Amino acid sequence: VHDKRTYTSTEIAKELGLRSGRELNEILKERRIQYKDQRGVWLLYAEHADKGYCKIKQEEINGTPRYHRKWTGAGREFVLSTIEASR
């Protein structure tokens, strides 16, 4: 396991044979694993939030903050096992 490596939702979606990271995000939303906040940022529900599954990086583009979420190795394993268990 690559402890330092992070993964995008798109990378994990491709591993699962899904069309896009957006499709994966919607599945995770339906399963009440994550939700979108007022800024449009995907956040994990409380029962998953403290497990180190995600890292969020903030950058400013033209003075506007943008947030990028990446899944950690543990988060990737959680997502893969959660989706595969329900297939």
JSON list of N, CA and C in Angstrom, two decimals:
[
{"chain": "A", "resi": 1, "resn": "VAL", "atom": "N", "xyz": [0.86, -1.19, 0.00]},
{"chain": "A", "resi": 1, "resn": "VAL", "atom": "CA", "xyz": [0.00, 0.00, 0.00]},
{"chain": "A", "resi": 1, "resn": "VAL", "atom": "C", "xyz": [0.89, 1.23, 0.00]},
{"chain": "A", "resi": 2, "resn": "HIS", "atom": "N", "xyz": [0.53, 2.18, -0.82]},
{"chain": "A", "resi": 2, "resn": "HIS", "atom": "CA", "xyz": [1.28, 3.43, -0.92]},
{"chain": "A", "resi": 2, "resn": "HIS", "atom": "C", "xyz": [0.70, 4.42, 0.08]},
{"chain": "A", "resi": 3, "resn": "ASP", "atom": "N", "xyz": [1.32, 4.51, 1.26]},
{"chain": "A", "resi": 3, "resn": "ASP", "atom": "CA", "xyz": [0.78, 5.35, 2.32]},
{"chain": "A", "resi": 3, "resn": "ASP", "atom": "C", "xyz": [0.71, 6.82, 1.95]},
{"chain": "A", "resi": 4, "resn": "LYS", "atom": "N", "xyz": [1.66, 7.30, 1.19]},
{"chain": "A", "resi": 4, "resn": "LYS", "atom": "CA", "xyz": [1.73, 8.73, 0.87]},
{"chain": "A", "resi": 4, "resn": "LYS", "atom": "C", "xyz": [0.90, 9.07, -0.37]},
{"chain": "A", "resi": 5, "resn": "ARG", "atom": "N", "xyz": [0.57, 8.11, -1.18]},
{"chain": "A", "resi": 5, "resn": "ARG", "atom": "CA", "xyz": [-0.15, 8.35, -2.43]},
{"chain": "A", "resi": 5, "resn": "ARG", "atom": "C", "xyz": [-1.60, 8.71, -2.16]},
{"chain": "A", "resi": 6, "resn": "THR", "atom": "N", "xyz": [-2.12, 9.63, -2.94]},
{"chain": "A", "resi": 6, "resn": "THR", "atom": "CA", "xyz": [-3.54, 9.96, -2.88]},
{"chain": "A", "resi": 6, "resn": "THR", "atom": "C", "xyz": [-4.16, 9.69, -4.25]},
{"chain": "A", "resi": 7, "resn": "TYR", "atom": "N", "xyz": [-5.47, 9.58, -4.26]},
{"chain": "A", "resi": 7, "resn": "TYR", "atom": "CA", "xyz": [-6.20, 9.18, -5.47]},
{"chain": "A", "resi": 7, "resn": "TYR", "atom": "C", "xyz": [-7.37, 10.12, -5.70]},
{"chain": "A", "resi": 8, "resn": "THR", "atom": "N", "xyz": [-7.65, 10.41, -6.96]},
{"chain": "A", "resi": 8, "resn": "THR", "atom": "CA", "xyz": [-8.84, 11.20, -7.28]},
{"chain": "A", "resi": 8, "resn": "THR", "atom": "C", "xyz": [-10.04, 10.25, -7.35]},
{"chain": "A", "resi": 9, "resn": "SER", "atom": "N", "xyz": [-11.22, 10.83, -7.27]},
{"chain": "A", "resi": 9, "resn": "SER", "atom": "CA", "xyz": [-12.43, 10.03, -7.43]},
{"chain": "A", "resi": 9, "resn": "SER", "atom": "C", "xyz": [-12.46, 9.38, -8.81]},
{"chain": "A", "resi": 10, "resn": "THR", "atom": "N", "xyz": [-11.94, 10.07, -9.80]},
{"chain": "A", "resi": 10, "resn": "THR", "atom": "CA", "xyz": [-11.91, 9.52, -11.17]},
{"chain": "A", "resi": 10, "resn": "THR", "atom": "C", "xyz": [-11.03, 8.28, -11.23]},
{"chain": "A", "resi": 11, "resn": "GLU", "atom": "N", "xyz": [-9.88, 8.31, -10.59]},
{"chain": "A", "resi": 11, "resn": "GLU", "atom": "CA", "xyz": [-8.99, 7.14, -10.59]},
{"chain": "A", "resi": 11, "resn": "GLU", "atom": "C", "xyz": [-9.67, 5.94, -9.95]},
{"chain": "A", "resi": 12, "resn": "ILE", "atom": "N", "xyz": [-10.33, 6.16, -8.83]},
{"chain": "A", "resi": 12, "resn": "ILE", "atom": "CA", "xyz": [-11.02, 5.06, -8.13]},
{"chain": "A", "resi": 12, "resn": "ILE", "atom": "C", "xyz": [-12.20, 4.58, -8.96]},
{"chain": "A", "resi": 13, "resn": "ALA", "atom": "N", "xyz": [-12.92, 5.51, -9.57]},
{"chain": "A", "resi": 13, "resn": "ALA", "atom": "CA", "xyz": [-14.06, 5.14, -10.43]},
{"chain": "A", "resi": 13, "resn": "ALA", "atom": "C", "xyz": [-13.61, 4.22, -11.56]},
{"chain": "A", "resi": 14, "resn": "LYS", "atom": "N", "xyz": [-12.49, 4.52, -12.18]},
{"chain": "A", "resi": 14, "resn": "LYS", "atom": "CA", "xyz": [-11.98, 3.70, -13.27]},
{"chain": "A", "resi": 14, "resn": "LYS", "atom": "C", "xyz": [-11.66, 2.29, -12.79]},
{"chain": "A", "resi": 15, "resn": "GLU", "atom": "N", "xyz": [-11.10, 2.18, -11.58]},
{"chain": "A", "resi": 15, "resn": "GLU", "atom": "CA", "xyz": [-10.81, 0.86, -11.01]},
{"chain": "A", "resi": 15, "resn": "GLU", "atom": "C", "xyz": [-12.08, 0.03, -10.85]},
{"chain": "A", "resi": 16, "resn": "LEU", "atom": "N", "xyz": [-13.18, 0.71, -10.57]},
{"chain": "A", "resi": 16, "resn": "LEU", "atom": "CA", "xyz": [-14.47, 0.05, -10.35]},
{"chain": "A", "resi": 16, "resn": "LEU", "atom": "C", "xyz": [-15.25, -0.16, -11.65]},
{"chain": "A", "resi": 17, "resn": "GLY", "atom": "N", "xyz": [-14.70, 0.32, -12.76]},
{"chain": "A", "resi": 17, "resn": "GLY", "atom": "CA", "xyz": [-15.37, 0.19, -14.04]},
{"chain": "A", "resi": 17, "resn": "GLY", "atom": "C", "xyz": [-16.50, 1.18, -14.23]},
{"chain": "A", "resi": 18, "resn": "LEU", "atom": "N", "xyz": [-16.47, 2.27, -13.48]},
{"chain": "A", "resi": 18, "resn": "LEU", "atom": "CA", "xyz": [-17.48, 3.33, -13.62]},
{"chain": "A", "resi": 18, "resn": "LEU", "atom": "C", "xyz": [-17.03, 4.32, -14.70]},
{"chain": "A", "resi": 19, "resn": "ARG", "atom": "N", "xyz": [-17.97, 5.11, -15.17]},
{"chain": "A", "resi": 19, "resn": "ARG", "atom": "CA", "xyz": [-17.66, 6.05, -16.26]},
{"chain": "A", "resi": 19, "resn": "ARG", "atom": "C", "xyz": [-16.85, 7.26, -15.80]},
{"chain": "A", "resi": 20, "resn": "SER", "atom": "N", "xyz": [-17.08, 7.72, -14.55]},
{"chain": "A", "resi": 20, "resn": "SER", "atom": "CA", "xyz": [-16.44, 8.96, -14.13]},
{"chain": "A", "resi": 20, "resn": "SER", "atom": "C", "xyz": [-16.40, 9.08, -12.61]},
{"chain": "A", "resi": 21, "resn": "GLY", "atom": "N", "xyz": [-15.58, 10.02, -12.16]},
{"chain": "A", "resi": 21, "resn": "GLY", "atom": "CA", "xyz": [-15.55, 10.35, -10.75]},
{"chain": "A", "resi": 21, "resn": "GLY", "atom": "C", "xyz": [-16.89, 10.91, -10.29]},
{"chain": "A", "resi": 22, "resn": "ARG", "atom": "N", "xyz": [-17.56, 11.63, -11.17]},
{"chain": "A", "resi": 22, "resn": "ARG", "atom": "CA", "xyz": [-18.87, 12.18, -10.85]},
{"chain": "A", "resi": 22, "resn": "ARG", "atom": "C", "xyz": [-19.86, 11.05, -10.54]},
{"chain": "A", "resi": 23, "resn": "GLU", "atom": "N", "xyz": [-19.82, 9.99, -11.34]},
{"chain": "A", "resi": 23, "resn": "GLU", "atom": "CA", "xyz": [-20.70, 8.83, -11.09]},
{"chain": "A", "resi": 23, "resn": "GLU", "atom": "C", "xyz": [-20.39, 8.20, -9.73]},
{"chain": "A", "resi": 24, "resn": "LEU", "atom": "N", "xyz": [-19.11, 8.04, -9.42]},
{"chain": "A", "resi": 24, "resn": "LEU", "atom": "CA", "xyz": [-18.72, 7.49, -8.12]},
{"chain": "A", "resi": 24, "resn": "LEU", "atom": "C", "xyz": [-19.21, 8.40, -7.00]},
{"chain": "A", "resi": 25, "resn": "ASN", "atom": "N", "xyz": [-19.03, 9.71, -7.15]},
{"chain": "A", "resi": 25, "resn": "ASN", "atom": "CA", "xyz": [-19.48, 10.65, -6.11]},
{"chain": "A", "resi": 25, "resn": "ASN", "atom": "C", "xyz": [-20.98, 10.53, -5.87]},
{"chain": "A", "resi": 26, "resn": "GLU", "atom": "N", "xyz": [-21.76, 10.36, -6.92]},
{"chain": "A", "resi": 26, "resn": "GLU", "atom": "CA", "xyz": [-23.21, 10.22, -6.76]},
{"chain": "A", "resi": 26, "resn": "GLU", "atom": "C", "xyz": [-23.55, 8.92, -6.02]},
{"chain": "A", "resi": 27, "resn": "ILE", "atom": "N", "xyz": [-22.85, 7.84, -6.33]},
{"chain": "A", "resi": 27, "resn": "ILE", "atom": "CA", "xyz": [-23.07, 6.56, -5.63]},
{"chain": "A", "resi": 27, "resn": "ILE", "atom": "C", "xyz": [-22.76, 6.73, -4.14]},
{"chain": "A", "resi": 28, "resn": "LEU", "atom": "N", "xyz": [-21.64, 7.39, -3.84]},
{"chain": "A", "resi": 28, "resn": "LEU", "atom": "CA", "xyz": [-21.25, 7.59, -2.44]},
{"chain": "A", "resi": 28, "resn": "LEU", "atom": "C", "xyz": [-22.24, 8.51, -1.73]},
{"chain": "A", "resi": 29, "resn": "LYS", "atom": "N", "xyz": [-22.82, 9.45, -2.46]},
{"chain": "A", "resi": 29, "resn": "LYS", "atom": "CA", "xyz": [-23.86, 10.31, -1.89]},
{"chain": "A", "resi": 29, "resn": "LYS", "atom": "C", "xyz": [-25.11, 9.49, -1.56]},
{"chain": "A", "resi": 30, "resn": "GLU", "atom": "N", "xyz": [-25.53, 8.63, -2.49]},
{"chain": "A", "resi": 30, "resn": "GLU", "atom": "CA", "xyz": [-26.71, 7.78, -2.27]},
{"chain": "A", "resi": 30, "resn": "GLU", "atom": "C", "xyz": [-26.52, 6.86, -1.07]},
{"chain": "A", "resi": 31, "resn": "ARG", "atom": "N", "xyz": [-25.29, 6.43, -0.83]},
{"chain": "A", "resi": 31, "resn": "ARG", "atom": "CA", "xyz": [-24.99, 5.53, 0.29]},
{"chain": "A", "resi": 31, "resn": "ARG", "atom": "C", "xyz": [-24.75, 6.28, 1.59]},
{"chain": "A", "resi": 32, "resn": "ARG", "atom": "N", "xyz": [-24.94, 7.59, 1.57]},
{"chain": "A", "resi": 32, "resn": "ARG", "atom": "CA", "xyz": [-24.74, 8.45, 2.75]},
{"chain": "A", "resi": 32, "resn": "ARG", "atom": "C", "xyz": [-23.33, 8.35, 3.31]},
{"chain": "A", "resi": 33, "resn": "ILE", "atom": "N", "xyz": [-22.37, 8.30, 2.41]},
{"chain": "A", "resi": 33, "resn": "ILE", "atom": "CA", "xyz": [-20.96, 8.34, 2.80]},
{"chain": "A", "resi": 33, "resn": "ILE", "atom": "C", "xyz": [-20.46, 9.78, 2.71]},
{"chain": "A", "resi": 34, "resn": "GLN", "atom": "N", "xyz": [-21.01, 10.53, 1.75]},
{"chain": "A", "resi": 34, "resn": "GLN", "atom": "CA", "xyz": [-20.58, 11.92, 1.56]},
{"chain": "A", "resi": 34, "resn": "GLN", "atom": "C", "xyz": [-21.75, 12.78, 1.14]},
{"chain": "A", "resi": 35, "resn": "TYR", "atom": "N", "xyz": [-21.53, 14.09, 1.24]},
{"chain": "A", "resi": 35, "resn": "TYR", "atom": "CA", "xyz": [-22.53, 15.08, 0.83]},
{"chain": "A", "resi": 35, "resn": "TYR", "atom": "C", "xyz": [-21.80, 16.31, 0.33]},
{"chain": "A", "resi": 36, "resn": "LYS", "atom": "N", "xyz": [-22.51, 17.17, -0.39]},
{"chain": "A", "resi": 36, "resn": "LYS", "atom": "CA", "xyz": [-21.93, 18.43, -0.85]},
{"chain": "A", "resi": 36, "resn": "LYS", "atom": "C", "xyz": [-22.33, 19.54, 0.09]},
{"chain": "A", "resi": 37, "resn": "ASP", "atom": "N", "xyz": [-21.35, 20.36, 0.49]},
{"chain": "A", "resi": 37, "resn": "ASP", "atom": "CA", "xyz": [-21.66, 21.50, 1.35]},
{"chain": "A", "resi": 37, "resn": "ASP", "atom": "C", "xyz": [-22.10, 22.70, 0.50]},
{"chain": "A", "resi": 38, "resn": "GLN", "atom": "N", "xyz": [-22.31, 23.83, 1.15]},
{"chain": "A", "resi": 38, "resn": "GLN", "atom": "CA", "xyz": [-22.81, 25.03, 0.47]},
{"chain": "A", "resi": 38, "resn": "GLN", "atom": "C", "xyz": [-21.86, 25.52, -0.62]},
{"chain": "A", "resi": 39, "resn": "ARG", "atom": "N", "xyz": [-20.57, 25.24, -0.47]},
{"chain": "A", "resi": 39, "resn": "ARG", "atom": "CA", "xyz": [-19.58, 25.68, -1.45]},
{"chain": "A", "resi": 39, "resn": "ARG", "atom": "C", "xyz": [-19.45, 24.70, -2.61]},
{"chain": "A", "resi": 40, "resn": "GLY", "atom": "N", "xyz": [-20.17, 23.57, -2.51]},
{"chain": "A", "resi": 40, "resn": "GLY", "atom": "CA", "xyz": [-20.07, 22.56, -3.56]},
{"chain": "A", "resi": 40, "resn": "GLY", "atom": "C", "xyz": [-18.93, 21.59, -3.35]},
{"chain": "A", "resi": 41, "resn": "VAL", "atom": "N", "xyz": [-18.40, 21.55, -2.13]},
{"chain": "A", "resi": 41, "resn": "VAL", "atom": "CA", "xyz": [-17.29, 20.65, -1.80]},
{"chain": "A", "resi": 41, "resn": "VAL", "atom": "C", "xyz": [-17.85, 19.35, -1.23]},
{"chain": "A", "resi": 42, "resn": "TRP", "atom": "N", "xyz": [-17.38, 18.23, -1.74]},
{"chain": "A", "resi": 42, "resn": "TRP", "atom": "CA", "xyz": [-17.79, 16.94, -1.19]},
{"chain": "A", "resi": 42, "resn": "TRP", "atom": "C", "xyz": [-17.11, 16.73, 0.15]},
{"chain": "A", "resi": 43, "resn": "LEU", "atom": "N", "xyz": [-17.91, 16.43, 1.17]},
{"chain": "A", "resi": 43, "resn": "LEU", "atom": "CA", "xyz": [-17.40, 16.15, 2.52]},
{"chain": "A", "resi": 43, "resn": "LEU", "atom": "C", "xyz": [-17.96, 14.81, 2.99]},
{"chain": "A", "resi": 44, "resn": "LEU", "atom": "N", "xyz": [-17.22, 14.14, 3.84]},
{"chain": "A", "resi": 44, "resn": "LEU", "atom": "CA", "xyz": [-17.69, 12.87, 4.38]},
{"chain": "A", "resi": 44, "resn": "LEU", "atom": "C", "xyz": [-18.60, 13.11, 5.56]},
{"chain": "A", "resi": 45, "resn": "TYR", "atom": "N", "xyz": [-19.61, 12.25, 5.70]},
{"chain": "A", "resi": 45, "resn": "TYR", "atom": "CA", "xyz": [-20.46, 12.32, 6.89]},
{"chain": "A", "resi": 45, "resn": "TYR", "atom": "C", "xyz": [-19.62, 12.01, 8.12]},
{"chain": "A", "resi": 46, "resn": "ALA", "atom": "N", "xyz": [-20.11, 12.44, 9.28]},
{"chain": "A", "resi": 46, "resn": "ALA", "atom": "CA", "xyz": [-19.35, 12.38, 10.53]},
{"chain": "A", "resi": 46, "resn": "ALA", "atom": "C", "xyz": [-18.79, 10.99, 10.83]},
{"chain": "A", "resi": 47, "resn": "GLU", "atom": "N", "xyz": [-19.56, 9.94, 10.56]},
{"chain": "A", "resi": 47, "resn": "GLU", "atom": "CA", "xyz": [-19.07, 8.60, 10.92]},
{"chain": "A", "resi": 47, "resn": "GLU", "atom": "C", "xyz": [-17.85, 8.16, 10.11]},
{"chain": "A", "resi": 48, "resn": "HIS", "atom": "N", "xyz": [-17.57, 8.86, 9.02]},
{"chain": "A", "resi": 48, "resn": "HIS", "atom": "CA", "xyz": [-16.41, 8.54, 8.18]},
{"chain": "A", "resi": 48, "resn": "HIS", "atom": "C", "xyz": [-15.34, 9.63, 8.22]},
{"chain": "A", "resi": 49, "resn": "ALA", "atom": "N", "xyz": [-15.71, 10.81, 8.70]},
{"chain": "A", "resi": 49, "resn": "ALA", "atom": "CA", "xyz": [-14.85, 12.00, 8.58]},
{"chain": "A", "resi": 49, "resn": "ALA", "atom": "C", "xyz": [-13.53, 11.91, 9.34]},
{"chain": "A", "resi": 50, "resn": "ASP", "atom": "N", "xyz": [-13.51, 11.17, 10.43]},
{"chain": "A", "resi": 50, "resn": "ASP", "atom": "CA", "xyz": [-12.29, 11.16, 11.27]},
{"chain": "A", "resi": 50, "resn": "ASP", "atom": "C", "xyz": [-11.40, 9.95, 11.02]},
{"chain": "A", "resi": 51, "resn": "LYS", "atom": "N", "xyz": [-11.61, 9.26, 9.91]},
{"chain": "A", "resi": 51, "resn": "LYS", "atom": "CA", "xyz": [-10.86, 8.02, 9.65]},
{"chain": "A", "resi": 51, "resn": "LYS", "atom": "C", "xyz": [-9.66, 8.22, 8.72]},
{"chain": "A", "resi": 52, "resn": "GLY", "atom": "N", "xyz": [-9.42, 9.45, 8.31]},
{"chain": "A", "resi": 52, "resn": "GLY", "atom": "CA", "xyz": [-8.26, 9.73, 7.45]},
{"chain": "A", "resi": 52, "resn": "GLY", "atom": "C", "xyz": [-8.45, 9.27, 6.02]},
{"chain": "A", "resi": 53, "resn": "TYR", "atom": "N", "xyz": [-9.70, 9.21, 5.56]},
{"chain": "A", "resi": 53, "resn": "TYR", "atom": "CA", "xyz": [-9.97, 8.73, 4.20]},
{"chain": "A", "resi": 53, "resn": "TYR", "atom": "C", "xyz": [-9.68, 9.78, 3.13]},
{"chain": "A", "resi": 54, "resn": "CYS", "atom": "N", "xyz": [-9.71, 11.06, 3.49]},
{"chain": "A", "resi": 54, "resn": "CYS", "atom": "CA", "xyz": [-9.55, 12.13, 2.50]},
{"chain": "A", "resi": 54, "resn": "CYS", "atom": "C", "xyz": [-8.60, 13.21, 2.99]},
{"chain": "A", "resi": 55, "resn": "LYS", "atom": "N", "xyz": [-8.03, 13.89, 2.01]},
{"chain": "A", "resi": 55, "resn": "LYS", "atom": "CA", "xyz": [-7.27, 15.10, 2.26]},
{"chain": "A", "resi": 55, "resn": "LYS", "atom": "C", "xyz": [-7.86, 16.17, 1.36]},
{"chain": "A", "resi": 56, "resn": "ILE", "atom": "N", "xyz": [-8.04, 17.37, 1.88]},
{"chain": "A", "resi": 56, "resn": "ILE", "atom": "CA", "xyz": [-8.57, 18.46, 1.07]},
{"chain": "A", "resi": 56, "resn": "ILE", "atom": "C", "xyz": [-7.50, 19.54, 0.96]},
{"chain": "A", "resi": 57, "resn": "LYS", "atom": "N", "xyz": [-7.22, 19.92, -0.28]},
{"chain": "A", "resi": 57, "resn": "LYS", "atom": "CA", "xyz": [-6.24, 20.95, -0.57]},
{"chain": "A", "resi": 57, "resn": "LYS", "atom": "C", "xyz": [-6.99, 22.18, -1.08]},
{"chain": "A", "resi": 58, "resn": "GLN", "atom": "N", "xyz": [-6.62, 23.33, -0.56]},
{"chain": "A", "resi": 58, "resn": "GLN", "atom": "CA", "xyz": [-7.25, 24.58, -1.01]},
{"chain": "A", "resi": 58, "resn": "GLN", "atom": "C", "xyz": [-6.25, 25.35, -1.83]},
{"chain": "A", "resi": 59, "resn": "GLU", "atom": "N", "xyz": [-6.73, 25.92, -2.94]},
{"chain": "A", "resi": 59, "resn": "GLU", "atom": "CA", "xyz": [-5.90, 26.84, -3.72]},
{"chain": "A", "resi": 59, "resn": "GLU", "atom": "C", "xyz": [-6.78, 28.00, -4.15]},
{"chain": "A", "resi": 60, "resn": "GLU", "atom": "N", "xyz": [-6.15, 29.10, -4.47]},
{"chain": "A", "resi": 60, "resn": "GLU", "atom": "CA", "xyz": [-6.91, 30.25, -4.94]},
{"chain": "A", "resi": 60, "resn": "GLU", "atom": "C", "xyz": [-6.71, 30.41, -6.43]},
{"chain": "A", "resi": 61, "resn": "ILE", "atom": "N", "xyz": [-7.82, 30.58, -7.14]},
{"chain": "A", "resi": 61, "resn": "ILE", "atom": "CA", "xyz": [-7.79, 30.84, -8.57]},
{"chain": "A", "resi": 61, "resn": "ILE", "atom": "C", "xyz": [-8.53, 32.14, -8.79]},
{"chain": "A", "resi": 62, "resn": "ASN", "atom": "N", "xyz": [-7.79, 33.15, -9.27]},
{"chain": "A", "resi": 62, "resn": "ASN", "atom": "CA", "xyz": [-8.36, 34.50, -9.47]},
{"chain": "A", "resi": 62, "resn": "ASN", "atom": "C", "xyz": [-9.04, 35.01, -8.20]},
{"chain": "A", "resi": 63, "resn": "GLY", "atom": "N", "xyz": [-8.43, 34.76, -7.05]},
{"chain": "A", "resi": 63, "resn": "GLY", "atom": "CA", "xyz": [-8.96, 35.26, -5.79]},
{"chain": "A", "resi": 63, "resn": "GLY", "atom": "C", "xyz": [-10.10, 34.44, -5.21]},
{"chain": "A", "resi": 64, "resn": "THR", "atom": "N", "xyz": [-10.47, 33.38, -5.88]},
{"chain": "A", "resi": 64, "resn": "THR", "atom": "CA", "xyz": [-11.57, 32.53, -5.40]},
{"chain": "A", "resi": 64, "resn": "THR", "atom": "C", "xyz": [-11.00, 31.22, -4.88]},
{"chain": "A", "resi": 65, "resn": "PRO", "atom": "N", "xyz": [-11.34, 30.86, -3.64]},
{"chain": "A", "resi": 65, "resn": "PRO", "atom": "CA", "xyz": [-10.82, 29.59, -3.12]},
{"chain": "A", "resi": 65, "resn": "PRO", "atom": "C", "xyz": [-11.45, 28.40, -3.84]},
{"chain": "A", "resi": 66, "resn": "ARG", "atom": "N", "xyz": [-10.61, 27.44, -4.19]},
{"chain": "A", "resi": 66, "resn": "ARG", "atom": "CA", "xyz": [-11.07, 26.19, -4.81]},
{"chain": "A", "resi": 66, "resn": "ARG", "atom": "C", "xyz": [-10.56, 25.05, -3.93]},
{"chain": "A", "resi": 67, "resn": "TYR", "atom": "N", "xyz": [-11.38, 24.01, -3.79]},
{"chain": "A", "resi": 67, "resn": "TYR", "atom": "CA", "xyz": [-11.03, 22.90, -2.92]},
{"chain": "A", "resi": 67, "resn": "TYR", "atom": "C", "xyz": [-10.91, 21.63, -3.75]},
{"chain": "A", "resi": 68, "resn": "HIS", "atom": "N", "xyz": [-9.84, 20.90, -3.51]},
{"chain": "A", "resi": 68, "resn": "HIS", "atom": "CA", "xyz": [-9.61, 19.65, -4.22]},
{"chain": "A", "resi": 68, "resn": "HIS", "atom": "C", "xyz": [-9.49, 18.53, -3.19]},
{"chain": "A", "resi": 69, "resn": "ARG", "atom": "N", "xyz": [-10.35, 17.54, -3.34]},
{"chain": "A", "resi": 69, "resn": "ARG", "atom": "CA", "xyz": [-10.31, 16.42, -2.41]},
{"chain": "A", "resi": 69, "resn": "ARG", "atom": "C", "xyz": [-9.59, 15.25, -3.08]},
{"chain": "A", "resi": 70, "resn": "LYS", "atom": "N", "xyz": [-8.73, 14.63, -2.30]},
{"chain": "A", "resi": 70, "resn": "LYS", "atom": "CA", "xyz": [-8.06, 13.41, -2.75]},
{"chain": "A", "resi": 70, "resn": "LYS", "atom": "C", "xyz": [-8.30, 12.34, -1.70]},
{"chain": "A", "resi": 71, "resn": "TRP", "atom": "N", "xyz": [-8.45, 11.11, -2.16]},
{"chain": "A", "resi": 71, "resn": "TRP", "atom": "CA", "xyz": [-8.62, 9.97, -1.26]},
{"chain": "A", "resi": 71, "resn": "TRP", "atom": "C", "xyz": [-7.26, 9.44, -0.86]},
{"chain": "A", "resi": 72, "resn": "THR", "atom": "N", "xyz": [-7.09, 9.09, 0.40]},
{"chain": "A", "resi": 72, "resn": "THR", "atom": "CA", "xyz": [-5.86, 8.46, 0.86]},
{"chain": "A", "resi": 72, "resn": "THR", "atom": "C", "xyz": [-5.93, 6.97, 0.48]},
{"chain": "A", "resi": 73, "resn": "GLY", "atom": "N", "xyz": [-4.84, 6.25, 0.73]},
{"chain": "A", "resi": 73, "resn": "GLY", "atom": "CA", "xyz": [-4.86, 4.81, 0.48]},
{"chain": "A", "resi": 73, "resn": "GLY", "atom": "C", "xyz": [-5.96, 4.12, 1.27]},
{"chain": "A", "resi": 74, "resn": "ALA", "atom": "N", "xyz": [-6.13, 4.51, 2.52]},
{"chain": "A", "resi": 74, "resn": "ALA", "atom": "CA", "xyz": [-7.19, 3.93, 3.36]},
{"chain": "A", "resi": 74, "resn": "ALA", "atom": "C", "xyz": [-8.57, 4.29, 2.80]},
{"chain": "A", "resi": 75, "resn": "GLY", "atom": "N", "xyz": [-8.72, 5.51, 2.32]},
{"chain": "A", "resi": 75, "resn": "GLY", "atom": "CA", "xyz": [-9.99, 5.94, 1.73]},
{"chain": "A", "resi": 75, "resn": "GLY", "atom": "C", "xyz": [-10.30, 5.16, 0.46]},
{"chain": "A", "resi": 76, "resn": "ARG", "atom": "N", "xyz": [-9.27, 4.95, -0.36]},
{"chain": "A", "resi": 76, "resn": "ARG", "atom": "CA", "xyz": [-9.44, 4.17, -1.59]},
{"chain": "A", "resi": 76, "resn": "ARG", "atom": "C", "xyz": [-9.92, 2.77, -1.26]},
{"chain": "A", "resi": 77, "resn": "GLU", "atom": "N", "xyz": [-9.26, 2.12, -0.30]},
{"chain": "A", "resi": 77, "resn": "GLU", "atom": "CA", "xyz": [-9.64, 0.76, 0.10]},
{"chain": "A", "resi": 77, "resn": "GLU", "atom": "C", "xyz": [-11.07, 0.73, 0.62]},
{"chain": "A", "resi": 78, "resn": "PHE", "atom": "N", "xyz": [-11.45, 1.73, 1.41]},
{"chain": "A", "resi": 78, "resn": "PHE", "atom": "CA", "xyz": [-12.81, 1.83, 1.94]},
{"chain": "A", "resi": 78, "resn": "PHE", "atom": "C", "xyz": [-13.83, 1.94, 0.81]},
{"chain": "A", "resi": 79, "resn": "VAL", "atom": "N", "xyz": [-13.56, 2.83, -0.15]},
{"chain": "A", "resi": 79, "resn": "VAL", "atom": "CA", "xyz": [-14.48, 3.02, -1.27]},
{"chain": "A", "resi": 79, "resn": "VAL", "atom": "C", "xyz": [-14.59, 1.74, -2.10]},
{"chain": "A", "resi": 80, "resn": "LEU", "atom": "N", "xyz": [-13.45, 1.15, -2.44]},
{"chain": "A", "resi": 80, "resn": "LEU", "atom": "CA", "xyz": [-13.47, -0.08, -3.25]},
{"chain": "A", "resi": 80, "resn": "LEU", "atom": "C", "xyz": [-14.25, -1.18, -2.55]},
{"chain": "A", "resi": 81, "resn": "SER", "atom": "N", "xyz": [-13.99, -1.39, -1.27]},
{"chain": "A", "resi": 81, "resn": "SER", "atom": "CA", "xyz": [-14.67, -2.49, -0.56]},
{"chain": "A", "resi": 81, "resn": "SER", "atom": "C", "xyz": [-16.15, -2.19, -0.38]},
{"chain": "A", "resi": 82, "resn": "THR", "atom": "N", "xyz": [-16.50, -0.92, -0.16]},
{"chain": "A", "resi": 82, "resn": "THR", "atom": "CA", "xyz": [-17.91, -0.55, 0.01]},
{"chain": "A", "resi": 82, "resn": "THR", "atom": "C", "xyz": [-18.70, -0.78, -1.28]},
{"chain": "A", "resi": 83, "resn": "ILE", "atom": "N", "xyz": [-18.15, -0.35, -2.40]},
{"chain": "A", "resi": 83, "resn": "ILE", "atom": "CA", "xyz": [-18.85, -0.49, -3.67]},
{"chain": "A", "resi": 83, "resn": "ILE", "atom": "C", "xyz": [-18.89, -1.96, -4.10]},
{"chain": "A", "resi": 84, "resn": "GLU", "atom": "N", "xyz": [-17.77, -2.64, -3.98]},
{"chain": "A", "resi": 84, "resn": "GLU", "atom": "CA", "xyz": [-17.72, -4.04, -4.43]},
{"chain": "A", "resi": 84, "resn": "GLU", "atom": "C", "xyz": [-18.60, -4.95, -3.57]},
{"chain": "A", "resi": 85, "resn": "ALA", "atom": "N", "xyz": [-18.76, -4.64, -2.29]},
{"chain": "A", "resi": 85, "resn": "ALA", "atom": "CA", "xyz": [-19.58, -5.45, -1.41]},
{"chain": "A", "resi": 85, "resn": "ALA", "atom": "C", "xyz": [-21.06, -5.39, -1.79]},
{"chain": "A", "resi": 86, "resn": "SER", "atom": "N", "xyz": [-21.45, -4.32, -2.46]},
{"chain": "A", "resi": 86, "resn": "SER", "atom": "CA", "xyz": [-22.86, -4.16, -2.80]},
{"chain": "A", "resi": 86, "resn": "SER", "atom": "C", "xyz": [-23.18, -4.58, -4.24]},
{"chain": "A", "resi": 87, "resn": "ARG", "atom": "N", "xyz": [-22.21, -5.14, -4.92]},
{"chain": "A", "resi": 87, "resn": "ARG", "atom": "CA", "xyz": [-22.45, -5.56, -6.31]},
{"chain": "A", "resi": 87, "resn": "ARG", "atom": "C", "xyz": [-22.98, -6.95, -6.38]}
]
